[in-house]
mmCIF file of C-alpha atoms in Angstrom:
data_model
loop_
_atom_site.group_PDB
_atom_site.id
_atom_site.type_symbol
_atom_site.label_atom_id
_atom_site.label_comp_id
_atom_site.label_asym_id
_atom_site.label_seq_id
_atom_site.Cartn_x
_atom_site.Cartn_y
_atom_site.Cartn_z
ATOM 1 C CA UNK A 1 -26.575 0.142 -50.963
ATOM 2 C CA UNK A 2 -25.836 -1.439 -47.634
ATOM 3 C CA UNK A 3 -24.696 0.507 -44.902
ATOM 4 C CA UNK A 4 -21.337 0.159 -43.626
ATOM 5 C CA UNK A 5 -20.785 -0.764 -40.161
ATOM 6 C CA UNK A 6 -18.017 -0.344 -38.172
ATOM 7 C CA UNK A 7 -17.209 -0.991 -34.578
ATOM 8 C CA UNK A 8 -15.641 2.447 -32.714
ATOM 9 C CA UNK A 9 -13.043 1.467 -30.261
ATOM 10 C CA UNK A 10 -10.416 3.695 -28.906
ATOM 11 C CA UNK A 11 -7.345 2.206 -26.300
ATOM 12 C CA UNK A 12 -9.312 -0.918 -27.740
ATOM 13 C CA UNK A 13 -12.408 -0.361 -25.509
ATOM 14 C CA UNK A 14 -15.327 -0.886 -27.595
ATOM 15 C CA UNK A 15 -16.630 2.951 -26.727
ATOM 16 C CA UNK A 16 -19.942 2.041 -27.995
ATOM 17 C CA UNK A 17 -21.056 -0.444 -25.444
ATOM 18 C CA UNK A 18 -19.007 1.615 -22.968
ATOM 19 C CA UNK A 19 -21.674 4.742 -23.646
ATOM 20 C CA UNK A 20 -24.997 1.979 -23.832
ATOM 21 C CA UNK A 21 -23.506 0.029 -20.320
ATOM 22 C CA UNK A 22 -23.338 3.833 -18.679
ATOM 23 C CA UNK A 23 -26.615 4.936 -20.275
ATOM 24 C CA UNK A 24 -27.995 1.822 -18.472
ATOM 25 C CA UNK A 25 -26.723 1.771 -15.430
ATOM 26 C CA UNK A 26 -27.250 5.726 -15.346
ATOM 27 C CA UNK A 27 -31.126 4.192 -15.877
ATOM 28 C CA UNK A 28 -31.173 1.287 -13.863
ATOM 29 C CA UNK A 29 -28.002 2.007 -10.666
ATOM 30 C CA UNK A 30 -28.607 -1.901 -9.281
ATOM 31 C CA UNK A 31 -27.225 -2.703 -13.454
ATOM 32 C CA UNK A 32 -23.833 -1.518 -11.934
ATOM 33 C CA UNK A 33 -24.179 -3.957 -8.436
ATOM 34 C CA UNK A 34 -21.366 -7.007 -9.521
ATOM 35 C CA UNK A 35 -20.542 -9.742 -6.757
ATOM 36 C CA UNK A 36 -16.886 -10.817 -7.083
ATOM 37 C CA UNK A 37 -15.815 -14.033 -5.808
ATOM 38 C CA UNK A 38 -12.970 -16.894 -5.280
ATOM 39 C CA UNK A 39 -12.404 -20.431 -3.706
ATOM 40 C CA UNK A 40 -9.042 -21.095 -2.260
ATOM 41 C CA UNK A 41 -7.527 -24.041 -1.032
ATOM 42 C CA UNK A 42 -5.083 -25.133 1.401
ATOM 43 C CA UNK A 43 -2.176 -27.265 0.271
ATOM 44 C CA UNK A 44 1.216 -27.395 2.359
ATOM 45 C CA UNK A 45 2.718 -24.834 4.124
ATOM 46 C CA UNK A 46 2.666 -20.963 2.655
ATOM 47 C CA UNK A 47 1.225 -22.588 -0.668
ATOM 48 C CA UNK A 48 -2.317 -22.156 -1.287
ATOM 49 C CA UNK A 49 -4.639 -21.859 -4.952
ATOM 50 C CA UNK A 50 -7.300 -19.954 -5.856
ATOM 51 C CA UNK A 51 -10.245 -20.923 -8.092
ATOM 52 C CA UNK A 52 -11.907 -17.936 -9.690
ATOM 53 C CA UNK A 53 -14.607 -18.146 -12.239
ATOM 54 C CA UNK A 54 -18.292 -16.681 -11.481
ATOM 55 C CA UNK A 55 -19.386 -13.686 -10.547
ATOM 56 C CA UNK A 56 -22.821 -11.456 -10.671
ATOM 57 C CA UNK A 57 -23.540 -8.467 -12.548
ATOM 58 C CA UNK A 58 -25.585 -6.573 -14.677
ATOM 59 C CA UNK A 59 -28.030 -7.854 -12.620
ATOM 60 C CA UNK A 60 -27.359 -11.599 -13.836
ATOM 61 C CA UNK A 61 -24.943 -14.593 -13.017
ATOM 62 C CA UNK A 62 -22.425 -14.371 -15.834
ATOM 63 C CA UNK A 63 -21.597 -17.763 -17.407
ATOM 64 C CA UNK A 64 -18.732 -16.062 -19.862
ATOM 65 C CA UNK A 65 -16.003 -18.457 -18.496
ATOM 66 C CA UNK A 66 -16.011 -21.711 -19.596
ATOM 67 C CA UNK A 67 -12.834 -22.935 -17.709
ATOM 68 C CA UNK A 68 -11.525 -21.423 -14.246
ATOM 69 C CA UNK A 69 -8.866 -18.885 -13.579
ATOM 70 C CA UNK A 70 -6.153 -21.090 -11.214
ATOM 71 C CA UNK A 71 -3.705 -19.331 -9.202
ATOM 72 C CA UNK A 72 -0.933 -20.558 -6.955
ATOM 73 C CA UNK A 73 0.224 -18.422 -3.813
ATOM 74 C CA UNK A 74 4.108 -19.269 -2.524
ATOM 75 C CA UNK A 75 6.562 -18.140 -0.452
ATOM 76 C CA UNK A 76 10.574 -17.537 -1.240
ATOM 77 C CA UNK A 77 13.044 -19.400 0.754
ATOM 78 C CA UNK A 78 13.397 -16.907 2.939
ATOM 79 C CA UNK A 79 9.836 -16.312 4.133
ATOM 80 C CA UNK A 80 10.092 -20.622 4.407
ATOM 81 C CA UNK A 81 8.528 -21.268 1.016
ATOM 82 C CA UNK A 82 9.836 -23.064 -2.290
ATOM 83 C CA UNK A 83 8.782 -19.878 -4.626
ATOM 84 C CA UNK A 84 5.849 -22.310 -5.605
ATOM 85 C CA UNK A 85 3.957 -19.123 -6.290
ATOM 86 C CA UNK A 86 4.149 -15.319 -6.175
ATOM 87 C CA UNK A 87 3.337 -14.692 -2.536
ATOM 88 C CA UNK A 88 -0.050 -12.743 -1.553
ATOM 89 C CA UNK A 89 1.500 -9.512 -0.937
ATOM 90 C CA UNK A 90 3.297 -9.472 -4.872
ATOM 91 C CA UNK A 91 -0.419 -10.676 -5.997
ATOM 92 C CA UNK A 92 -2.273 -7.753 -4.213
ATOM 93 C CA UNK A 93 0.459 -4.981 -6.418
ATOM 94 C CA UNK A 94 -0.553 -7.199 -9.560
ATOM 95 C CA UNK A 95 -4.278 -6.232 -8.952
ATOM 96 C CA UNK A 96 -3.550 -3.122 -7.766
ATOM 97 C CA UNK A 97 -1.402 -1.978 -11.015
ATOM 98 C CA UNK A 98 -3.576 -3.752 -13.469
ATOM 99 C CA UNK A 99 -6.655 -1.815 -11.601
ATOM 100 C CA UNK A 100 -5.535 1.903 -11.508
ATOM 101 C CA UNK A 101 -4.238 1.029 -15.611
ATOM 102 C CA UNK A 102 -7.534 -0.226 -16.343
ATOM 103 C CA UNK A 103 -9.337 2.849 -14.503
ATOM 104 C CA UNK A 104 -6.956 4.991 -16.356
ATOM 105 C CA UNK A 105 -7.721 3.664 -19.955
ATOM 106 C CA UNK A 106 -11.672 3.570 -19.304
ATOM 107 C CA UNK A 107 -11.773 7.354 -18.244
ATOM 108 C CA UNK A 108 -8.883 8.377 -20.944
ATOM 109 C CA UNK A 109 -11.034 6.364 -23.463
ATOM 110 C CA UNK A 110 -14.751 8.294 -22.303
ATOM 111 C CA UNK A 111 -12.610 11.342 -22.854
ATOM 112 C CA UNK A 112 -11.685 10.507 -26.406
ATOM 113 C CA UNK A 113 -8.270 10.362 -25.066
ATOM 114 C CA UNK A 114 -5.453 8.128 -27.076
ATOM 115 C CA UNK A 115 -3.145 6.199 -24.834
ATOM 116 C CA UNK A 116 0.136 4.760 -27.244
ATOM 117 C CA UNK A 117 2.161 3.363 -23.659
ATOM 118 C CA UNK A 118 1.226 2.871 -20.232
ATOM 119 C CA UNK A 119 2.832 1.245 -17.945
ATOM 120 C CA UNK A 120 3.954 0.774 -13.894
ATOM 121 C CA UNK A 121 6.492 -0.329 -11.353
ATOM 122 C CA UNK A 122 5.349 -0.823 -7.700
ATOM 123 C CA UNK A 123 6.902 -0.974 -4.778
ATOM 124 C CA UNK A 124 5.836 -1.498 -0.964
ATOM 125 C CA UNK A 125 7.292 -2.161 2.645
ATOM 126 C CA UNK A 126 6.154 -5.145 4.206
ATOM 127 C CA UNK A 127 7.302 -5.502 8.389
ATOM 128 C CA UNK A 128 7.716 -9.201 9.432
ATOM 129 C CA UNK A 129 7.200 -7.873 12.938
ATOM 130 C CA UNK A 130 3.825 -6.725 12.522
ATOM 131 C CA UNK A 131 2.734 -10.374 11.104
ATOM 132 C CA UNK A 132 4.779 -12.534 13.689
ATOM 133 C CA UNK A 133 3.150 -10.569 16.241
ATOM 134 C CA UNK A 134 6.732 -9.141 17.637
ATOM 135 C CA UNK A 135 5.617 -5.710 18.417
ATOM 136 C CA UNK A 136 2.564 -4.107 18.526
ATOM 137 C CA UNK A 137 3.315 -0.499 17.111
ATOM 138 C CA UNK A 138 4.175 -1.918 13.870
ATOM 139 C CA UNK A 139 1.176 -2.664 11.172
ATOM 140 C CA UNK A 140 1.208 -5.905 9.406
ATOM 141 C CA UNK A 141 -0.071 -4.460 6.544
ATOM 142 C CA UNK A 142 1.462 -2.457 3.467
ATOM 143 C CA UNK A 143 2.928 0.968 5.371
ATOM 144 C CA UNK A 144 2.615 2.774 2.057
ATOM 145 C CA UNK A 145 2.845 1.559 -1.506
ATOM 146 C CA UNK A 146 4.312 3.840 -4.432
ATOM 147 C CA UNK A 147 3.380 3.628 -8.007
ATOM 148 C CA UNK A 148 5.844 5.050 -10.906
ATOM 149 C CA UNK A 149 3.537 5.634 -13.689
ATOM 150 C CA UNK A 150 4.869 5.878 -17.609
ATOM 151 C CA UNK A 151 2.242 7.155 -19.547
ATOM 152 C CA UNK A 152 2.530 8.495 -23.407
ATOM 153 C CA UNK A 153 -0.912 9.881 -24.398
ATOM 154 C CA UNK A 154 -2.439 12.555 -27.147
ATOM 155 C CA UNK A 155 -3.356 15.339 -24.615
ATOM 156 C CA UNK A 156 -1.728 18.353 -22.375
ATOM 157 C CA UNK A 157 0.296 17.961 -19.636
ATOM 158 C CA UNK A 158 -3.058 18.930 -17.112
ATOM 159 C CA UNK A 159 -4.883 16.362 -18.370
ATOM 160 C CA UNK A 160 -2.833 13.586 -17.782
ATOM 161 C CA UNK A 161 -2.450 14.899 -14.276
ATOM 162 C CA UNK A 162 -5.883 14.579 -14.229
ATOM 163 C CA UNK A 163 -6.301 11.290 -15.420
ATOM 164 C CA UNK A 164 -3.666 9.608 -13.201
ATOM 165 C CA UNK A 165 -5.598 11.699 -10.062
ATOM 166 C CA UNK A 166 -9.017 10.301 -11.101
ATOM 167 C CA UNK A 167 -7.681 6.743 -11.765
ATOM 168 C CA UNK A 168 -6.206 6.677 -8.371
ATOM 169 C CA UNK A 169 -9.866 7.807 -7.052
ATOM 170 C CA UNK A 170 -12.052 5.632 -9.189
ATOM 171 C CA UNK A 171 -9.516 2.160 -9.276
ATOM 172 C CA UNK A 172 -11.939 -0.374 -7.429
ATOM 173 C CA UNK A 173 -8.486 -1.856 -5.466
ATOM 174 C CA UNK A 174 -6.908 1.482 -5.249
ATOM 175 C CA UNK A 175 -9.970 2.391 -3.578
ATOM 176 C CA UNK A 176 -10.180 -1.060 -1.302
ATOM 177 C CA UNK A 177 -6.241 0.166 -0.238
ATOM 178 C CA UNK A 178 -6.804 3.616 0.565
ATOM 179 C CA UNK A 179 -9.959 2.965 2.282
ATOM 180 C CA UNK A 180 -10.689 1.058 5.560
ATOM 181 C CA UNK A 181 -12.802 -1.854 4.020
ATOM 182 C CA UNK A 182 -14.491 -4.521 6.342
ATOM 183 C CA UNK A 183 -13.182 -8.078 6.241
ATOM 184 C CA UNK A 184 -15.771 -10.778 7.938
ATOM 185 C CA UNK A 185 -13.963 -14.134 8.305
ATOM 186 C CA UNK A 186 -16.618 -16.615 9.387
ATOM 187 C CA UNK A 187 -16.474 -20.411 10.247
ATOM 188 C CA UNK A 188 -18.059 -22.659 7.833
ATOM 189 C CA UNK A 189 -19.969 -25.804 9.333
ATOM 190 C CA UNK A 190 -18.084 -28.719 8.164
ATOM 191 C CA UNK B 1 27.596 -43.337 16.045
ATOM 192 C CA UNK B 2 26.978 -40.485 14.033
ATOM 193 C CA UNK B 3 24.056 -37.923 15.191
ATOM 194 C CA UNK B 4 20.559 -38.524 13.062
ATOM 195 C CA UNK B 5 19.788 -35.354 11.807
ATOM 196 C CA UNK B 6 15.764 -34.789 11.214
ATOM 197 C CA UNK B 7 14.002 -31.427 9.711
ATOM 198 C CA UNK B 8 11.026 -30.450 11.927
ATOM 199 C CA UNK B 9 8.499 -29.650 10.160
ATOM 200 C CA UNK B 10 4.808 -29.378 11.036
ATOM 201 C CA UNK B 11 2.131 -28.371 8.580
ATOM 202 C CA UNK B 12 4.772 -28.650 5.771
ATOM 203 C CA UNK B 13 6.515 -25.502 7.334
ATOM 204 C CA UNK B 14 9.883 -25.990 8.839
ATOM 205 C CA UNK B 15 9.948 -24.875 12.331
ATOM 206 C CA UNK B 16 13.321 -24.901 13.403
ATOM 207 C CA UNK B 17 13.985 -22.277 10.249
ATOM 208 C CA UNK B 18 10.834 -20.509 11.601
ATOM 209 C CA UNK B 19 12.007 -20.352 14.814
ATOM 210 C CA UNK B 20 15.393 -19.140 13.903
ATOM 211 C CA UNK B 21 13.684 -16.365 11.522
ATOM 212 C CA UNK B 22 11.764 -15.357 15.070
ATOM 213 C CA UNK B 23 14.833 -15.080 16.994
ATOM 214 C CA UNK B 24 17.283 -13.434 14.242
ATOM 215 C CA UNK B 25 14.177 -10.282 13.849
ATOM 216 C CA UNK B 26 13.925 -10.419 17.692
ATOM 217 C CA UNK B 27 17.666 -9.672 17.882
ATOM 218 C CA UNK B 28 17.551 -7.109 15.197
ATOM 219 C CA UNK B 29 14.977 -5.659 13.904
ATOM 220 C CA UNK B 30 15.731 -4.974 10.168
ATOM 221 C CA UNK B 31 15.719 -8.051 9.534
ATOM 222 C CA UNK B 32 12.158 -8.020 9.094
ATOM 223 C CA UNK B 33 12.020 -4.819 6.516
ATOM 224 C CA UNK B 34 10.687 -6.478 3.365
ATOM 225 C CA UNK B 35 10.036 -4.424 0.087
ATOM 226 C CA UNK B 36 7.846 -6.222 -2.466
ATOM 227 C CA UNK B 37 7.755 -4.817 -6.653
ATOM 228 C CA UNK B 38 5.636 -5.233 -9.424
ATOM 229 C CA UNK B 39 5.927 -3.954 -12.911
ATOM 230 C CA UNK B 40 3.165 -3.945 -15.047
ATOM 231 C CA UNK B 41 2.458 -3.168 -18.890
ATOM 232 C CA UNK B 42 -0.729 -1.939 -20.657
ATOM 233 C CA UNK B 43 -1.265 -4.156 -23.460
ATOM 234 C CA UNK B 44 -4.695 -3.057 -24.989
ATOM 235 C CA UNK B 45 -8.309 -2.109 -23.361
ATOM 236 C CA UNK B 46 -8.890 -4.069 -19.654
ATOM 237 C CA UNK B 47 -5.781 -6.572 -20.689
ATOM 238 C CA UNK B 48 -2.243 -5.809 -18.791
ATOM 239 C CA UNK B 49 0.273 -7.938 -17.517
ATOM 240 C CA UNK B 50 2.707 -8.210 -14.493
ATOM 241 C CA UNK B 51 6.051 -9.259 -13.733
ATOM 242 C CA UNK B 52 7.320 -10.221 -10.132
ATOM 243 C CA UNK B 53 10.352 -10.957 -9.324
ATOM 244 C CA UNK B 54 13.143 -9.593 -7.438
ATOM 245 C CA UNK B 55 12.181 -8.218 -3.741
ATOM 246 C CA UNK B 56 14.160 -6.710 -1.030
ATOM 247 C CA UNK B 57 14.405 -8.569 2.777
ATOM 248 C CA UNK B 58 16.545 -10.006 5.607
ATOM 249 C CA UNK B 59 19.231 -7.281 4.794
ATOM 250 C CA UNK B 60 19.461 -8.143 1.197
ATOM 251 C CA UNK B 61 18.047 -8.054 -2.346
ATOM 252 C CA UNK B 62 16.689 -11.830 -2.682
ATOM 253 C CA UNK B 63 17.973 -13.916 -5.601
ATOM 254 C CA UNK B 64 16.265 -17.313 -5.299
ATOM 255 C CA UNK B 65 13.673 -16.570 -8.293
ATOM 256 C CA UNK B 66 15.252 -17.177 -11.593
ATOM 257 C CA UNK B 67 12.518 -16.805 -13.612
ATOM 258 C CA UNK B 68 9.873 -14.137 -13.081
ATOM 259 C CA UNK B 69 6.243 -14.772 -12.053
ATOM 260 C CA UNK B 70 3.938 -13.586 -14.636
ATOM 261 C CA UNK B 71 0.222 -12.489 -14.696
ATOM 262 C CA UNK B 72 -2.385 -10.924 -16.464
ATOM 263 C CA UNK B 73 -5.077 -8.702 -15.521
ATOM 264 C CA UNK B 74 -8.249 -9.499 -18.230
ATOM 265 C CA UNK B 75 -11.749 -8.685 -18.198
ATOM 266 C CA UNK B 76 -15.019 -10.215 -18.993
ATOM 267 C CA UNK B 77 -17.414 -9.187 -21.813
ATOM 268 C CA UNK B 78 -19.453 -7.251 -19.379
ATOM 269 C CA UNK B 79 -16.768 -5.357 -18.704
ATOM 270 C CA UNK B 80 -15.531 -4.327 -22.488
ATOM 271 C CA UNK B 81 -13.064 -7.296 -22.132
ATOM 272 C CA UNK B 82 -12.331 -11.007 -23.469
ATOM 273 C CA UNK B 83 -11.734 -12.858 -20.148
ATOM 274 C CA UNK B 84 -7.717 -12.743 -21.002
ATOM 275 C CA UNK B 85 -7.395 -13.012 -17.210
ATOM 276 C CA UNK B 86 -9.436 -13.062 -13.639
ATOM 277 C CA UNK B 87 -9.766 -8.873 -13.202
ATOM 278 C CA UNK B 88 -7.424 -7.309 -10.469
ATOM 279 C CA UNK B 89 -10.654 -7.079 -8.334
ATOM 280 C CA UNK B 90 -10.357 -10.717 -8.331
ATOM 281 C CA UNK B 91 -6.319 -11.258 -7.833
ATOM 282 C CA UNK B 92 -7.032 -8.874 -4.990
ATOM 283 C CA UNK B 93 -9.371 -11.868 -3.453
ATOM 284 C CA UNK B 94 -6.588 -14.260 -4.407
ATOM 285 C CA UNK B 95 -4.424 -12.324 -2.546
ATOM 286 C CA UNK B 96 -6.305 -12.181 0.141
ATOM 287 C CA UNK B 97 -7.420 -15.712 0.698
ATOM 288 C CA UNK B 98 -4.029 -17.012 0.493
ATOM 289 C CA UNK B 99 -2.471 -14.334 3.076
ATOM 290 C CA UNK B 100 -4.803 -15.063 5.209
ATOM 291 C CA UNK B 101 -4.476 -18.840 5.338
ATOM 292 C CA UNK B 102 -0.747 -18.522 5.334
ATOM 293 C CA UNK B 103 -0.915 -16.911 7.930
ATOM 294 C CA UNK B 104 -3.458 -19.112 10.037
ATOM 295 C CA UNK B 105 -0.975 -21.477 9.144
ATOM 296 C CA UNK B 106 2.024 -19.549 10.290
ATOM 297 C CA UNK B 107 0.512 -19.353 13.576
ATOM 298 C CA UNK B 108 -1.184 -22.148 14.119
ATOM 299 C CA UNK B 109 2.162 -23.920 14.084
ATOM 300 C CA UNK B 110 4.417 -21.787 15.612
ATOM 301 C CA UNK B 111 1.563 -22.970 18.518
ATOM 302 C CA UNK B 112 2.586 -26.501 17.264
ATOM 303 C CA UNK B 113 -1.264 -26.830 16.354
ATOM 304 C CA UNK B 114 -1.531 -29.516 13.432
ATOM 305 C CA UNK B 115 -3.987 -28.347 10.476
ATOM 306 C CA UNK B 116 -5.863 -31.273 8.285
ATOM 307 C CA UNK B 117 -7.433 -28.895 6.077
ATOM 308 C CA UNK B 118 -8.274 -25.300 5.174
ATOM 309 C CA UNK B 119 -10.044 -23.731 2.828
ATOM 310 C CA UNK B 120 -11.910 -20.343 2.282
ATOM 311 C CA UNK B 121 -14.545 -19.287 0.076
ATOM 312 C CA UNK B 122 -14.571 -15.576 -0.513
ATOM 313 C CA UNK B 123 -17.173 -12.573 -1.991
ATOM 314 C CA UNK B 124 -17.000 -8.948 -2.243
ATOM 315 C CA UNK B 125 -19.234 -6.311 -3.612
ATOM 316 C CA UNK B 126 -18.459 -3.625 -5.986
ATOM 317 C CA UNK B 127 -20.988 -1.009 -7.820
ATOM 318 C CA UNK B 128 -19.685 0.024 -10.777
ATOM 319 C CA UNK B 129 -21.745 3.746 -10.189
ATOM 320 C CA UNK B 130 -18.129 4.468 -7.932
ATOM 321 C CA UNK B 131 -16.191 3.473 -10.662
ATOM 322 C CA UNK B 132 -17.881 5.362 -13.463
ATOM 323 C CA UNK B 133 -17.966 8.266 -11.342
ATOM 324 C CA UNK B 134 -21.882 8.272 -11.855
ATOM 325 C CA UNK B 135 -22.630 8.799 -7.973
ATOM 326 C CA UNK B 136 -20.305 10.384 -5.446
ATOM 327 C CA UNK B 137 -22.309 8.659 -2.617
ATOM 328 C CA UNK B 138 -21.471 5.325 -4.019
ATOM 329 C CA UNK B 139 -17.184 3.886 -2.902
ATOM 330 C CA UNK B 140 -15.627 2.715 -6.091
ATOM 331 C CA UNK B 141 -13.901 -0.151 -3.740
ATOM 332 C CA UNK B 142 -15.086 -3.346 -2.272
ATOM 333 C CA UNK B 143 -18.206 -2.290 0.056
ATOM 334 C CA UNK B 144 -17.372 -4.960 2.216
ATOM 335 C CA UNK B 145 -15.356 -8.868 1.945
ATOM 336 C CA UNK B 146 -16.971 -11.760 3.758
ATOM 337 C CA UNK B 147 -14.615 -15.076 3.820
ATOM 338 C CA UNK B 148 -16.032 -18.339 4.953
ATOM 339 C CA UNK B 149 -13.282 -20.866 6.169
ATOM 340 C CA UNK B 150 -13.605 -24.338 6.629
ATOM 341 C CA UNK B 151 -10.391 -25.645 9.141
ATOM 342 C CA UNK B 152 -9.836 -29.137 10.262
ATOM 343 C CA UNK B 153 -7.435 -29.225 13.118
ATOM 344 C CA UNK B 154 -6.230 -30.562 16.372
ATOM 345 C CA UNK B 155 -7.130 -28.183 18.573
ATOM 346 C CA UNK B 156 -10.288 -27.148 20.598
ATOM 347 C CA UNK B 157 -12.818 -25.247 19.094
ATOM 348 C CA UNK B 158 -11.559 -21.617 21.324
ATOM 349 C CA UNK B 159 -8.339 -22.004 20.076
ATOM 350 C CA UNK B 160 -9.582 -22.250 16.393
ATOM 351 C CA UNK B 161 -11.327 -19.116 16.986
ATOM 352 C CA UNK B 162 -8.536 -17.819 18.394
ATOM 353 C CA UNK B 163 -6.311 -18.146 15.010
ATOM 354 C CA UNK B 164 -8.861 -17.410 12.945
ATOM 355 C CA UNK B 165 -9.134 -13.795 14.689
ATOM 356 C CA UNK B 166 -5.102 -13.828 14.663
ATOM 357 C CA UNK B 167 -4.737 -14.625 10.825
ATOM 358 C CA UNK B 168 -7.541 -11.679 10.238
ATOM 359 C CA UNK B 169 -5.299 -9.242 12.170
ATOM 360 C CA UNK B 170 -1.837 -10.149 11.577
ATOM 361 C CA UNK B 171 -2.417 -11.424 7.784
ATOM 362 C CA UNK B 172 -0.526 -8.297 5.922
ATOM 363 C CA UNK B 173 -3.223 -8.104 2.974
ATOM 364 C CA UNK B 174 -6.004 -8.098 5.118
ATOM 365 C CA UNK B 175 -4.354 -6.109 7.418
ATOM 366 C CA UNK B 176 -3.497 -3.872 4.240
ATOM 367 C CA UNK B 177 -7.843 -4.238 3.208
ATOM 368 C CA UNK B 178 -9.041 -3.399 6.579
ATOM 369 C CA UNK B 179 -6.536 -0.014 6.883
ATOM 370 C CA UNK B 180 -6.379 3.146 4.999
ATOM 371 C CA UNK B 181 -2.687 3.001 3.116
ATOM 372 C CA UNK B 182 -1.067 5.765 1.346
ATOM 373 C CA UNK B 183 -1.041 4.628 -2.391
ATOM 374 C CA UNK B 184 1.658 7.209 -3.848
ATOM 375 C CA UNK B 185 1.683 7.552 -7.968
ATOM 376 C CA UNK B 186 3.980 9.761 -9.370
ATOM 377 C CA UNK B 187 4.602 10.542 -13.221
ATOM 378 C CA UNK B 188 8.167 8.875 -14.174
ATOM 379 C CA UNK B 189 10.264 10.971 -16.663
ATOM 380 C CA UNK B 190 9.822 9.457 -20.238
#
């Protein structure tokens, strides 16, 4: 008789490797240290790509990704662009979104919660005056950014409260937002 | 003898439109309110996928995009995923390369500085113990960016510096990165 095996997932996470990878890292912390990275490049006006492909983690260089991830940043007419891209501002709420629905699913799914829908709209005001420089009490930056969440899951009221409040927490980018995070710009030598 | 008409441009932006944009938000304000949007779906585990489109600026809802942008958020195997995109930890770094070198180059010609070439190489750590929720002590964001750029331009080596430290404050992601901002999510009625 051969045993039958089957692979548990719930909210398709595999929720077997997601109980060994936080057994290990619970074991061995520097398991959880990853290195993100990207290469971007300059090519006329308020266009720009990114290459993104390695990265370290689980205390190894991953080599997962045979090809590159290639994005293109743009700018709308109005912001003196050709709309050859989503500009960087739209890309930042595309990481943000996908990061506090990721979060989300990963502690719904270590709950043994089922998620059927999930999903987000974002908004955020952006002050040209703050980037051109034009006066000084107003922040360049995102003033505030607001996220309408949809969520239809198989637990109470309370606990999807909770779950939104610890994926707001826990999101890595929610996090970077919320949090004053350190930016070094340095010169390379040519 | 009719009048030869000639678009200034200089780094591929045009100026005169850039300098009329400076003038029209100097005049009034508003012009410069900008809201960006995002809406995002869960599709299954660490996959999810944006749509951008439609924004809000210079008085008015913009209409130049006919088509929406679209992106999605994957992860890699070490992560529970299949690599069906770069993760939003990376589209943040996309997002924040190309704001920043937009908005170098916003300055540096509005300075009528002429660029040859930029590009940026960027890293960020994140420990996945902040994530998990495994140690308190540990931030779930980025710990810290670092962004090496490599600029060729005609200009002396103080005035490079002197963009360089422009484009890190005035750059609305990083500006957004190196600030704490309110990130508001609120439950939207089924």
């Amino acid at each position: 008789m051969q045993t039958q095996q089957t692979t548990k997932t719930l909210n398709g996470l595999n929720t077997e490797q997601m109980g060994e990878t936080i057994e290990a890292i619970k074991g061995n912390p520097q398991i959880g240290k990853f290195v993100f990275r990207a290469k971007n490049e300059w090519l006329n006006g308020g266009e720009n790509r990114s290459t993104i492909k390695d990265f370290y983690g689980a205390l190894k260089e991953d080599d997962s990704r045979e090809e590159p991830f290639v994005f293109t940043n743009g700018e709308p007419p109005v912001l003196l662009g050709n709309n050859e891209g989503a500009n960087p501002v739209e890309f930042l709420l595309h990481g943000l979104a996908g990061c506090v629905t990721t979060t989300f699913i990963l502690h719904a799914s270590a709950r043994g919660v089922q998620i059927h829908e999930l999903s987000t709209e974002l908004d955020g005001d952006i002050d040209l005056n703050g980037l051109l420089g034009l006066d000084d009490s107003v922040t360049p930056g995102y003033r505030e950014i607001r996220i309408k969440m949809h969520v239809k899951a198989d637990c109470s009221d309370e606990e999807l409260e909770d779950l939104i409040a610890t994926a707001k927490r826990r999101s890595p980018v929610c996090n970077t937002v919320l949090r004053p995070v350190p930016v070094n710009i340095v010169r390379a030598e040519a």
